[in-house]
PDB file of C-alpha atoms and ligand atoms in Angstrom:
ATOM      1  CA  UNK A   1     -22.058  44.744 -38.135  1.00 96.00           C
ATOM      2  CA  UNK A   2     -20.254  47.346 -36.016  1.00 98.00           C
ATOM      3  CA  UNK A   3     -17.537  46.034 -33.723  1.00 98.00           C
ATOM      4  CA  UNK A   4     -14.807  47.299 -31.478  1.00 98.00           C
ATOM      5  CA  UNK A   5     -11.769  45.351 -30.292  1.00 98.00           C
ATOM      6  CA  UNK A   6      -9.949  46.555 -27.182  1.00 98.00           C
ATOM      7  CA  UNK A   7      -7.059  45.141 -25.250  1.00 96.00           C
ATOM      8  CA  UNK A   8      -3.870  46.234 -23.524  1.00 93.00           C
ATOM      9  CA  UNK A   9      -0.804  46.805 -25.689  1.00 89.00           C
ATOM     10  CA  UNK A  10       0.497  43.428 -26.836  1.00 90.00           C
ATOM     11  CA  UNK A  11      -2.872  41.715 -26.528  1.00 94.00           C
ATOM     12  CA  UNK A  12      -2.886  41.046 -30.267  1.00 94.00           C
ATOM     13  CA  UNK A  13      -5.907  43.299 -30.790  1.00 96.00           C
ATOM     14  CA  UNK A  14      -4.712  44.639 -34.154  1.00 96.00           C
ATOM     15  CA  UNK A  15      -3.860  41.213 -35.532  1.00 96.00           C
ATOM     16  CA  UNK A  16      -7.271  40.006 -34.439  1.00 98.00           C
ATOM     17  CA  UNK A  17      -9.173  43.100 -35.582  1.00 98.00           C
ATOM     18  CA  UNK A  18      -7.567  42.734 -39.026  1.00 98.00           C
ATOM     19  CA  UNK A  19      -8.491  39.047 -39.218  1.00 97.00           C
ATOM     20  CA  UNK A  20     -12.069  39.666 -38.127  1.00 97.00           C
ATOM     21  CA  UNK A  21     -12.362  42.493 -40.671  1.00 97.00           C
ATOM     22  CA  UNK A  22     -11.225  40.150 -43.453  1.00 95.00           C
ATOM     23  CA  UNK A  23     -13.349  37.186 -42.402  1.00 94.00           C
ATOM     24  CA  UNK A  24     -16.484  39.301 -41.937  1.00 94.00           C
ATOM     25  CA  UNK A  25     -15.878  41.847 -44.736  1.00 95.00           C
ATOM     26  CA  UNK A  26     -15.641  44.863 -42.440  1.00 97.00           C
ATOM     27  CA  UNK A  27     -13.563  48.043 -42.707  1.00 98.00           C
ATOM     28  CA  UNK A  28     -10.642  47.885 -40.271  1.00 98.00           C
ATOM     29  CA  UNK A  29     -10.453  51.284 -38.557  1.00 98.00           C
ATOM     30  CA  UNK A  30      -7.211  51.523 -36.617  1.00 98.00           C
ATOM     31  CA  UNK A  31      -6.509  54.889 -34.934  1.00 97.00           C
ATOM     32  CA  UNK A  32      -3.021  53.822 -33.753  1.00 95.00           C
ATOM     33  CA  UNK A  33      -2.010  53.311 -37.389  1.00 96.00           C
ATOM     34  CA  UNK A  34      -3.851  56.427 -38.620  1.00 97.00           C
ATOM     35  CA  UNK A  35      -1.955  58.418 -35.978  1.00 97.00           C
ATOM     36  CA  UNK A  36       1.417  56.913 -36.899  1.00 96.00           C
ATOM     37  CA  UNK A  37       0.775  57.760 -40.571  1.00 96.00           C
ATOM     38  CA  UNK A  38      -0.348  61.284 -39.747  1.00 95.00           C
ATOM     39  CA  UNK A  39       2.721  61.747 -37.514  1.00 96.00           C
ATOM     40  CA  UNK A  40       5.079  61.159 -40.441  1.00 96.00           C
ATOM     41  CA  UNK A  41       4.455  64.534 -42.064  1.00 93.00           C
ATOM     42  CA  UNK A  42       6.069  67.769 -40.969  1.00 92.00           C
ATOM     43  CA  UNK A  43       2.993  69.711 -39.889  1.00 94.00           C
ATOM     44  CA  UNK A  44       2.348  71.186 -36.419  1.00 95.00           C
ATOM     45  CA  UNK A  45      -0.352  68.513 -35.999  1.00 95.00           C
ATOM     46  CA  UNK A  46       2.174  65.777 -36.810  1.00 96.00           C
ATOM     47  CA  UNK A  47       4.648  67.153 -34.273  1.00 96.00           C
ATOM     48  CA  UNK A  48       1.929  67.265 -31.626  1.00 96.00           C
ATOM     49  CA  UNK A  49       0.894  63.664 -32.321  1.00 97.00           C
ATOM     50  CA  UNK A  50       4.528  62.504 -32.183  1.00 97.00           C
ATOM     51  CA  UNK A  51       4.944  63.920 -28.673  1.00 96.00           C
ATOM     52  CA  UNK A  52       2.145  61.702 -27.373  1.00 95.00           C
ATOM     53  CA  UNK A  53       3.100  58.607 -29.345  1.00 93.00           C
ATOM     54  CA  UNK A  54       6.746  58.833 -28.273  1.00 91.00           C
ATOM     55  CA  UNK A  55       5.702  59.191 -24.631  1.00 88.00           C
ATOM     56  CA  UNK A  56       3.258  56.260 -24.871  1.00 85.00           C
ATOM     57  CA  UNK A  57       0.398  58.565 -23.863  1.00 90.00           C
ATOM     58  CA  UNK A  58      -3.084  58.749 -25.314  1.00 93.00           C
ATOM     59  CA  UNK A  59      -3.430  61.333 -28.071  1.00 97.00           C
ATOM     60  CA  UNK A  60      -6.128  63.946 -27.265  1.00 97.00           C
ATOM     61  CA  UNK A  61      -9.560  62.774 -28.306  1.00 96.00           C
ATOM     62  CA  UNK A  62     -10.299  65.666 -30.655  1.00 95.00           C
ATOM     63  CA  UNK A  63      -7.347  64.650 -32.858  1.00 96.00           C
ATOM     64  CA  UNK A  64      -8.203  60.942 -32.713  1.00 97.00           C
ATOM     65  CA  UNK A  65     -11.863  61.519 -33.456  1.00 97.00           C
ATOM     66  CA  UNK A  66     -11.017  63.818 -36.359  1.00 94.00           C
ATOM     67  CA  UNK A  67      -9.163  60.865 -37.969  1.00 95.00           C
ATOM     68  CA  UNK A  68     -11.672  58.174 -37.005  1.00 97.00           C
ATOM     69  CA  UNK A  69     -14.946  59.914 -37.792  1.00 97.00           C
ATOM     70  CA  UNK A  70     -14.267  60.136 -41.521  1.00 94.00           C
ATOM     71  CA  UNK A  71     -13.500  56.383 -41.690  1.00 97.00           C
ATOM     72  CA  UNK A  72     -16.625  55.446 -39.743  1.00 97.00           C
ATOM     73  CA  UNK A  73     -18.761  57.655 -41.956  1.00 96.00           C
ATOM     74  CA  UNK A  74     -17.401  55.882 -45.059  1.00 96.00           C
ATOM     75  CA  UNK A  75     -18.231  52.400 -43.751  1.00 96.00           C
ATOM     76  CA  UNK A  76     -21.065  53.180 -41.415  1.00 96.00           C
ATOM     77  CA  UNK A  77     -22.672  49.723 -41.286  1.00 96.00           C
ATOM     78  CA  UNK A  78     -19.608  47.492 -41.523  1.00 97.00           C
ATOM     79  CA  UNK A  79     -16.566  48.284 -39.459  1.00 98.00           C
ATOM     80  CA  UNK A  80     -14.310  46.998 -36.752  1.00 98.00           C
ATOM     81  CA  UNK A  81     -12.674  49.647 -34.568  1.00 98.00           C
ATOM     82  CA  UNK A  82      -9.206  48.734 -33.343  1.00 98.00           C
ATOM     83  CA  UNK A  83      -8.357  50.434 -30.039  1.00 97.00           C
ATOM     84  CA  UNK A  84     -11.282  52.837 -30.030  1.00 98.00           C
ATOM     85  CA  UNK A  85     -13.057  54.072 -27.926  1.00 98.00           C
ATOM     86  CA  UNK A  86     -10.385  54.126 -25.224  1.00 96.00           C
ATOM     87  CA  UNK A  87     -11.785  56.855 -22.960  1.00 96.00           C
ATOM     88  CA  UNK A  88     -15.259  57.944 -21.886  1.00 96.00           C
ATOM     89  CA  UNK A  89     -14.890  61.084 -24.003  1.00 96.00           C
ATOM     90  CA  UNK A  90     -14.415  58.841 -27.030  1.00 97.00           C
ATOM     91  CA  UNK A  91     -17.392  56.684 -25.998  1.00 98.00           C
ATOM     92  CA  UNK A  92     -19.586  59.785 -25.960  1.00 97.00           C
ATOM     93  CA  UNK A  93     -18.256  60.973 -29.338  1.00 97.00           C
ATOM     94  CA  UNK A  94     -18.839  57.560 -30.895  1.00 98.00           C
ATOM     95  CA  UNK A  95     -22.260  57.025 -29.349  1.00 97.00           C
ATOM     96  CA  UNK A  96     -23.365  60.483 -30.501  1.00 97.00           C
ATOM     97  CA  UNK A  97     -22.164  59.857 -34.058  1.00 97.00           C
ATOM     98  CA  UNK A  98     -23.980  56.491 -34.186  1.00 97.00           C
ATOM     99  CA  UNK A  99     -27.151  57.757 -32.532  1.00 97.00           C
ATOM    100  CA  UNK A 100     -27.567  60.453 -35.193  1.00 96.00           C
ATOM    101  CA  UNK A 101     -28.361  57.578 -37.549  1.00 95.00           C
ATOM    102  CA  UNK A 102     -30.141  55.401 -34.986  1.00 96.00           C
ATOM    103  CA  UNK A 103     -27.247  52.968 -34.970  1.00 97.00           C
ATOM    104  CA  UNK A 104     -25.369  51.120 -32.232  1.00 96.00           C
ATOM    105  CA  UNK A 105     -22.215  49.081 -31.727  1.00 98.00           C
ATOM    106  CA  UNK A 106     -23.114  45.378 -31.906  1.00 97.00           C
ATOM    107  CA  UNK A 107     -20.235  44.061 -29.849  1.00 98.00           C
ATOM    108  CA  UNK A 108     -17.122  45.075 -27.979  1.00 98.00           C
ATOM    109  CA  UNK A 109     -14.465  42.389 -27.712  1.00 98.00           C
ATOM    110  CA  UNK A 110     -11.996  42.731 -24.832  1.00 98.00           C
ATOM    111  CA  UNK A 111      -8.843  40.639 -25.207  1.00 97.00           C
ATOM    112  CA  UNK A 112      -7.313  39.584 -21.907  1.00 96.00           C
ATOM    113  CA  UNK A 113      -3.603  38.788 -21.657  1.00 95.00           C
ATOM    114  CA  UNK A 114      -1.391  38.557 -18.544  1.00 93.00           C
ATOM    115  CA  UNK A 115       1.203  41.269 -17.860  1.00 89.00           C
ATOM    116  CA  UNK A 116       4.113  38.810 -18.239  1.00 90.00           C
ATOM    117  CA  UNK A 117       2.869  37.675 -21.627  1.00 92.00           C
ATOM    118  CA  UNK A 118       2.390  41.316 -22.731  1.00 92.00           C
ATOM    119  CA  UNK A 119       6.009  42.133 -21.828  1.00 89.00           C
ATOM    120  CA  UNK A 120       7.312  39.035 -23.595  1.00 89.00           C
ATOM    121  CA  UNK A 121       5.398  39.816 -26.794  1.00 89.00           C
ATOM    122  CA  UNK A 122       6.149  43.540 -26.955  1.00 88.00           C
ATOM    123  CA  UNK A 123       9.836  43.348 -26.198  1.00 86.00           C
ATOM    124  CA  UNK A 124      10.059  40.848 -29.082  1.00 87.00           C
ATOM    125  CA  UNK A 125       8.104  43.193 -31.442  1.00 81.00           C
ATOM    126  CA  UNK A 126      10.408  46.221 -30.979  1.00 76.00           C
ATOM    127  CA  UNK A 127       8.287  49.177 -32.210  1.00 79.00           C
ATOM    128  CA  UNK A 128       9.769  52.583 -31.129  1.00 81.00           C
ATOM    129  CA  UNK A 129       7.185  52.832 -28.300  1.00 81.00           C
ATOM    130  CA  UNK A 130       7.942  49.267 -27.156  1.00 82.00           C
ATOM    131  CA  UNK A 131      10.623  49.949 -24.535  1.00 86.00           C
ATOM    132  CA  UNK A 132      10.020  48.496 -21.071  1.00 87.00           C
ATOM    133  CA  UNK A 133       9.204  51.859 -19.409  1.00 88.00           C
ATOM    134  CA  UNK A 134       6.832  52.971 -22.141  1.00 87.00           C
ATOM    135  CA  UNK A 135       5.122  49.573 -22.222  1.00 88.00           C
ATOM    136  CA  UNK A 136       4.540  49.778 -18.448  1.00 88.00           C
ATOM    137  CA  UNK A 137       3.052  53.245 -18.870  1.00 88.00           C
ATOM    138  CA  UNK A 138       0.798  52.166 -21.759  1.00 87.00           C
ATOM    139  CA  UNK A 139      -0.497  49.193 -19.717  1.00 91.00           C
ATOM    140  CA  UNK A 140      -1.241  51.489 -16.754  1.00 91.00           C
ATOM    141  CA  UNK A 141      -2.964  54.046 -18.978  1.00 89.00           C
ATOM    142  CA  UNK A 142      -5.002  51.274 -20.567  1.00 91.00           C
ATOM    143  CA  UNK A 143      -6.183  50.019 -17.162  1.00 90.00           C
ATOM    144  CA  UNK A 144      -6.896  53.524 -15.857  1.00 92.00           C
ATOM    145  CA  UNK A 145      -8.647  55.070 -18.868  1.00 90.00           C
ATOM    146  CA  UNK A 146     -10.278  52.103 -20.467  1.00 94.00           C
ATOM    147  CA  UNK A 147     -11.830  50.521 -17.395  1.00 94.00           C
ATOM    148  CA  UNK A 148     -14.784  52.931 -17.508  1.00 96.00           C
ATOM    149  CA  UNK A 149     -15.270  52.172 -21.218  1.00 97.00           C
ATOM    150  CA  UNK A 150     -15.402  48.452 -20.450  1.00 97.00           C
ATOM    151  CA  UNK A 151     -17.897  48.971 -17.625  1.00 97.00           C
ATOM    152  CA  UNK A 152     -20.053  51.134 -19.912  1.00 97.00           C
ATOM    153  CA  UNK A 153     -20.316  48.445 -22.592  1.00 98.00           C
ATOM    154  CA  UNK A 154     -20.703  45.682 -19.992  1.00 97.00           C
ATOM    155  CA  UNK A 155     -23.798  47.523 -18.731  1.00 98.00           C
ATOM    156  CA  UNK A 156     -24.998  47.990 -22.290  1.00 97.00           C
ATOM    157  CA  UNK A 157     -24.838  44.174 -22.585  1.00 97.00           C
ATOM    158  CA  UNK A 158     -22.502  43.982 -25.578  1.00 97.00           C
ATOM    159  CA  UNK A 159     -19.152  43.185 -23.906  1.00 98.00           C
ATOM    160  CA  UNK A 160     -17.431  39.876 -24.660  1.00 97.00           C
ATOM    161  CA  UNK A 161     -14.251  39.133 -22.743  1.00 97.00           C
ATOM    162  CA  UNK A 162     -12.036  36.781 -24.752  1.00 97.00           C
ATOM    163  CA  UNK A 163      -8.848  35.013 -23.641  1.00 97.00           C
ATOM    164  CA  UNK A 164      -6.086  36.541 -25.820  1.00 97.00           C
ATOM    165  CA  UNK A 165      -3.416  33.928 -24.981  1.00 96.00           C
ATOM    166  CA  UNK A 166      -2.560  30.963 -27.184  1.00 94.00           C
ATOM    167  CA  UNK A 167      -2.054  30.904 -30.946  1.00 94.00           C
ATOM    168  CA  UNK A 168      -3.509  33.700 -33.125  1.00 95.00           C
ATOM    169  CA  UNK A 169      -5.758  31.069 -34.776  1.00 94.00           C
ATOM    170  CA  UNK A 170      -7.245  29.937 -31.498  1.00 95.00           C
ATOM    171  CA  UNK A 171      -7.903  33.525 -30.429  1.00 96.00           C
ATOM    172  CA  UNK A 172      -9.622  34.277 -33.758  1.00 96.00           C
ATOM    173  CA  UNK A 173     -11.843  31.226 -33.268  1.00 95.00           C
ATOM    174  CA  UNK A 174     -12.752  32.345 -29.758  1.00 96.00           C
ATOM    175  CA  UNK A 175     -13.722  35.791 -31.034  1.00 97.00           C
ATOM    176  CA  UNK A 176     -15.835  34.397 -33.893  1.00 96.00           C
ATOM    177  CA  UNK A 177     -17.518  32.078 -31.468  1.00 95.00           C
ATOM    178  CA  UNK A 178     -18.220  34.986 -29.058  1.00 95.00           C
ATOM    179  CA  UNK A 179     -19.786  36.817 -32.005  1.00 95.00           C
ATOM    180  CA  UNK A 180     -21.891  33.760 -32.793  1.00 91.00           C
ATOM    181  CA  UNK A 181     -20.337  33.230 -36.226  1.00 87.00           C
ATOM    182  CA  UNK A 182     -18.800  29.778 -35.920  1.00 71.00           C
ATOM    183  CA  UNK A 183     -20.170  28.954 -39.352  1.00 50.00           C
ATOM    184  CA  UNK A 184     -18.105  31.695 -41.024  1.00 50.00           C
ATOM    185  CA  UNK A 185     -15.994  30.669 -44.045  1.00 52.00           C
ATOM    186  CA  UNK A 186     -12.805  28.842 -43.064  1.00 50.00           C
ATOM    187  CA  UNK A 187     -10.244  31.342 -41.824  1.00 51.00           C
ATOM    188  CA  UNK A 188      -7.507  29.783 -43.974  1.00 48.00           C
ATOM    189  CA  UNK A 189      -8.431  32.520 -46.496  1.00 49.00           C
ATOM    190  CA  UNK A 190      -7.138  35.282 -44.257  1.00 53.00           C
ATOM    191  CA  UNK A 191      -4.488  37.241 -46.180  1.00 54.00           C
ATOM    192  CA  UNK A 192      -0.856  37.060 -45.040  1.00 51.00           C
ATOM    193  CA  UNK A 193       0.428  40.362 -43.715  1.00 54.00           C
ATOM    194  CA  UNK A 194       3.395  41.378 -41.600  1.00 53.00           C
ATOM    195  CA  UNK A 195       1.337  40.773 -38.467  1.00 50.00           C
ATOM    196  CA  UNK A 196      -0.551  37.634 -39.408  1.00 45.00           C
ATOM    197  CA  UNK A 197       1.181  34.305 -39.261  1.00 45.00           C
ATOM    198  CA  UNK A 198       0.285  31.384 -41.506  1.00 42.00           C
ATOM    199  CA  UNK A 199      -3.052  29.892 -40.494  1.00 40.00           C
ATOM    200  CA  UNK A 200      -3.358  26.140 -40.575  1.00 39.00           C
ATOM    201  CA  UNK A 201      -6.739  24.644 -41.469  1.00 38.00           C
TER     202      UNK A 201
HETATM  203  P1  AMP V 301      -1.990  51.047 -30.617  1.00 51.24           P
HETATM  204  O1  AMP V 301      -1.321  50.773 -31.933  1.00 51.24           O
HETATM  205  O2  AMP V 301      -3.469  50.846 -30.642  1.00 51.24           O
HETATM  206  O3  AMP V 301      -1.281  50.383 -29.456  1.00 51.24           O
HETATM  207  O4  AMP V 301      -1.806  52.620 -30.383  1.00 51.24           O
HETATM  208  C1  AMP V 301      -0.530  53.204 -30.379  1.00 51.24           C
HETATM  209  C2  AMP V 301      -0.595  54.594 -29.751  1.00 51.24           C
HETATM  210  O5  AMP V 301      -1.517  55.406 -30.519  1.00 51.24           O
HETATM  211  C3  AMP V 301      -1.157  54.630 -28.341  1.00 51.24           C
HETATM  212  O6  AMP V 301      -0.156  54.400 -27.357  1.00 51.24           O
HETATM  213  C4  AMP V 301      -1.688  56.058 -28.265  1.00 51.24           C
HETATM  214  O7  AMP V 301      -0.626  56.989 -28.109  1.00 51.24           O
HETATM  215  C5  AMP V 301      -2.254  56.254 -29.656  1.00 51.24           C
HETATM  216  N1  AMP V 301      -3.681  55.854 -29.734  1.00 51.24           N
HETATM  217  C6  AMP V 301      -4.213  54.784 -30.386  1.00 51.24           C
HETATM  218  N2  AMP V 301      -5.557  54.712 -30.242  1.00 51.24           N
HETATM  219  C7  AMP V 301      -5.891  55.781 -29.482  1.00 51.24           C
HETATM  220  C8  AMP V 301      -7.113  56.267 -28.964  1.00 51.24           C
HETATM  221  N3  AMP V 301      -8.290  55.651 -29.194  1.00 51.24           N
HETATM  222  N4  AMP V 301      -7.078  57.396 -28.200  1.00 51.24           N
HETATM  223  C9  AMP V 301      -5.910  58.033 -27.953  1.00 51.24           C
HETATM  224  N5  AMP V 301      -4.718  57.627 -28.409  1.00 51.24           N
HETATM  225  C10 AMP V 301      -4.687  56.511 -29.162  1.00 51.24           C
END
């Protein structure tokens, strides 16, 4: 199964992508995290990435794809992409990579959350790029850049729009149900991490 989870900042996409990866046994490929890790070194590449991250702007696709391609290649049949593809350039890069092996994405999950709820969640989270101005910019960039990506996968017939509000458990259930895997093992086995709260049966 090859999945992608998209959503505006604060939509809970990474929490949900991680849960889905654990429930379904998929590699969790998270460019935002790969970029933050890469940005910690002292190389020219790291400095370049930091400029974009600190400004809340999208990192150029060649850098992102360089990090993501290797991960996809390692887990070609079983992955969930977290926040990728976010632009049409990235769609084309991904589709080309998959088509070389006659493969396709099976589903793209779009998490929908209201702007007020996004602000409430992100100001509580407090990552360095979670100030009010930068959040506003990241929401605008998401709407501007990612709309074409959503339309592309809607036309391809694999888009599922899922309500991202409510408890993390209820959102996970909605996603599994959209994927047609209600009969998956109970999600009480999902591992506890910093971003996943306790899941009641
Ligand atoms: P996220 O953790 O997904 O909210 O991503 C954090 C930041 O990483 C974003 O604001 C972008 O600067 C960068 N980023 C993550 N995914 C991508 C992507 N697919 N393309 C470009 N930049 C990205």
